[in-house]
Coordinates of C-alpha atoms in Angstrom, one line a residue:
X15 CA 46.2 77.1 133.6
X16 CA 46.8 80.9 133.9
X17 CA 46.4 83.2 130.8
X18 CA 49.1 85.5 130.1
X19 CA 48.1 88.7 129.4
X20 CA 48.5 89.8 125.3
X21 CA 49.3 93.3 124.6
X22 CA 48.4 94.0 121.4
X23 CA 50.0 97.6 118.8
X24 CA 49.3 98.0 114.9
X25 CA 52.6 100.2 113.5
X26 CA 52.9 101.3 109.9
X27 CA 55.7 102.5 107.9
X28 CA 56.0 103.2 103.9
X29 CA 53.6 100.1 102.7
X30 CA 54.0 98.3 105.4
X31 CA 51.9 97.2 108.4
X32 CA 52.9 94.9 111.4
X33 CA 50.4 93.8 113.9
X34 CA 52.8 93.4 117.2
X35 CA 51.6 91.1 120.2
X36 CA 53.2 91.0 123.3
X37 CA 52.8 88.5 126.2
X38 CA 55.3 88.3 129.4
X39 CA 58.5 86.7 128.6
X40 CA 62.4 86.8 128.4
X41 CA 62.8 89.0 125.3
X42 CA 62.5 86.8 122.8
X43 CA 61.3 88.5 119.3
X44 CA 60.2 86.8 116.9
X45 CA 58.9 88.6 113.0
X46 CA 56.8 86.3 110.7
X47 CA 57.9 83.0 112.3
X48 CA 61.8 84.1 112.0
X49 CA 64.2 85.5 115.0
X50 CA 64.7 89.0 114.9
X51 CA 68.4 88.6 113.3
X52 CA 67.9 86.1 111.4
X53 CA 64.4 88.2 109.6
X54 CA 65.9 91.5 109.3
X55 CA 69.5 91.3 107.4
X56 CA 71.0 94.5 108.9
X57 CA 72.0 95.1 112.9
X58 CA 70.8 98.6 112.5
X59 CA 67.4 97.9 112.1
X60 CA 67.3 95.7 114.8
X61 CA 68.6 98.1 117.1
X62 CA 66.0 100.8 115.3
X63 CA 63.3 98.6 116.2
X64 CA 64.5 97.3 119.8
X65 CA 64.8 101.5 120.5
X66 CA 61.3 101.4 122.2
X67 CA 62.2 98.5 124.8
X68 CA 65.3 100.0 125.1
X69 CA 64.3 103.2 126.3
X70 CA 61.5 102.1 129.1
X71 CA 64.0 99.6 130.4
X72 CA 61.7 96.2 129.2
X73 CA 63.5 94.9 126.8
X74 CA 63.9 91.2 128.6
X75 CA 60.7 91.1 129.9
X76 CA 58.1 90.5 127.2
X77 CA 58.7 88.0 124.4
X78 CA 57.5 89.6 121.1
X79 CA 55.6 87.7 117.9
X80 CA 55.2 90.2 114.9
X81 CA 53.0 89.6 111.5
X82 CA 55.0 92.0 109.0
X83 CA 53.9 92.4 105.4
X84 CA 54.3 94.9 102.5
X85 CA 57.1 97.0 102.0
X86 CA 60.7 96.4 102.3
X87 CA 63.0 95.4 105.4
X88 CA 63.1 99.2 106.3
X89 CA 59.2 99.6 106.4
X90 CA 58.9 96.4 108.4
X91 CA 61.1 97.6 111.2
X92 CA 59.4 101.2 111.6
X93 CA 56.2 99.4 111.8
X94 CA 57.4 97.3 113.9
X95 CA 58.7 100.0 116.3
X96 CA 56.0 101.8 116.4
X97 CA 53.6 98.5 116.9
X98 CA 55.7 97.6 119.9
X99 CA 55.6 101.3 121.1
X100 CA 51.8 101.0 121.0
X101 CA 51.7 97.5 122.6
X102 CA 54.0 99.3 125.7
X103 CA 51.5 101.9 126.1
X104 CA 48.5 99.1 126.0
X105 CA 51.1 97.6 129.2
X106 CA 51.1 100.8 130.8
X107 CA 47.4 102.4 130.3
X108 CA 46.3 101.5 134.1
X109 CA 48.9 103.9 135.2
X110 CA 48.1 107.4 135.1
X111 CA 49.8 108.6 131.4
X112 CA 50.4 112.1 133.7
X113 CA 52.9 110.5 135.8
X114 CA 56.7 112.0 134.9
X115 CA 57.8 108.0 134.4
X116 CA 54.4 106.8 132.5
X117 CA 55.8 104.5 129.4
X118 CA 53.7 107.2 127.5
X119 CA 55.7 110.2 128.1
X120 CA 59.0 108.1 127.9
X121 CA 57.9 107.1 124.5
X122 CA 56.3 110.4 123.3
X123 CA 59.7 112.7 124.2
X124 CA 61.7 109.9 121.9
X125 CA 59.6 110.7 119.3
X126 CA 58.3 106.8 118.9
X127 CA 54.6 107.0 119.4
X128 CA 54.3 109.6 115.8
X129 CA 53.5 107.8 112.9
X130 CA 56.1 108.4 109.9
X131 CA 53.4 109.0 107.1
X132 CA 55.7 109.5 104.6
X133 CA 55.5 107.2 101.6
X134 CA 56.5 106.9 97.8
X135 CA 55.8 110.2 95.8
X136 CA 53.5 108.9 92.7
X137 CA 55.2 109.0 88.9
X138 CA 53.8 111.9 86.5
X139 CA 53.3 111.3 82.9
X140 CA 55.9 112.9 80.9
X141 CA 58.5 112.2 83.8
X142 CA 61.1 109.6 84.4
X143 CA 60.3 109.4 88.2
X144 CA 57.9 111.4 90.3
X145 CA 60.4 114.6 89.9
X146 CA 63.0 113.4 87.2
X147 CA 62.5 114.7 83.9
X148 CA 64.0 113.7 81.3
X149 CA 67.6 115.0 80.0
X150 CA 67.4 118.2 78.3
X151 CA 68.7 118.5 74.8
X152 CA 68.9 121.3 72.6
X153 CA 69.0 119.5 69.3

């Protein structure tokens, strides 16, 4: 029997994490056991997280299984780009990452291989949200 090869990227987004593996496929993707479209309830997210595959002209050769948890639907999907990003440059990393058409460069000029660290502001005591305070009145 011959073992496909596993590439394997960690993304995170917000609160969430996805641990991405890719094998050799027809682009089949696949998040916590569901198909792509049927896990993620809006188009635009798909296409946020497809942008990676997309833009190194793979996206129907590796089939894709995703563990996403934490966060919301928006959180899953950046992780999930930025897993898959990861995994592409684990495909690529016997190339030389110098090369003008290395996956690495590709993925690096379209911004996908930065991790977003931007999360939730923490609430202040005395404030309705981390910022909001609460309505002024004069008497």
């Amino acid at each position: 029997m011959v073992e496909k090869k596993v590439y394997i990227g960690t993304g995170r987004r917000k609160s969430s994490v996805a641990r991405v593996r890719m094998t050799p496929g027809k682009g089949k993707i696949i998040i916590n056991g569901k198909d792509v479209n049927e896990y993620l309830p809006f188009p635009t997210l798909v296409m946020d997280l497809m942008q990676p595959l997309e833009v190194t002209g793979t996206r129907d050769q590796f089939d894709i299984e995703v563990d996403a948890f934490g966060g919301g639907f928006s959180g899953q999907a950046g992780a999930t780009r930025l897993g898959i990003a990861r995994a592409l440059m684990d495909f690529d990393s016997p190339n030389d990452a110098t090369r003008e058409d290395s996956f690495r460069r590709i993925l690096k000029a379209h911004g996908f291989i930065t991790r977003d660290a931007r999360v939730k502001e923490r609430k202040k005591y005395g404030l309705k949200k981390a910022r909001r305070a609460p309505q002024f009145s004069k008497r």
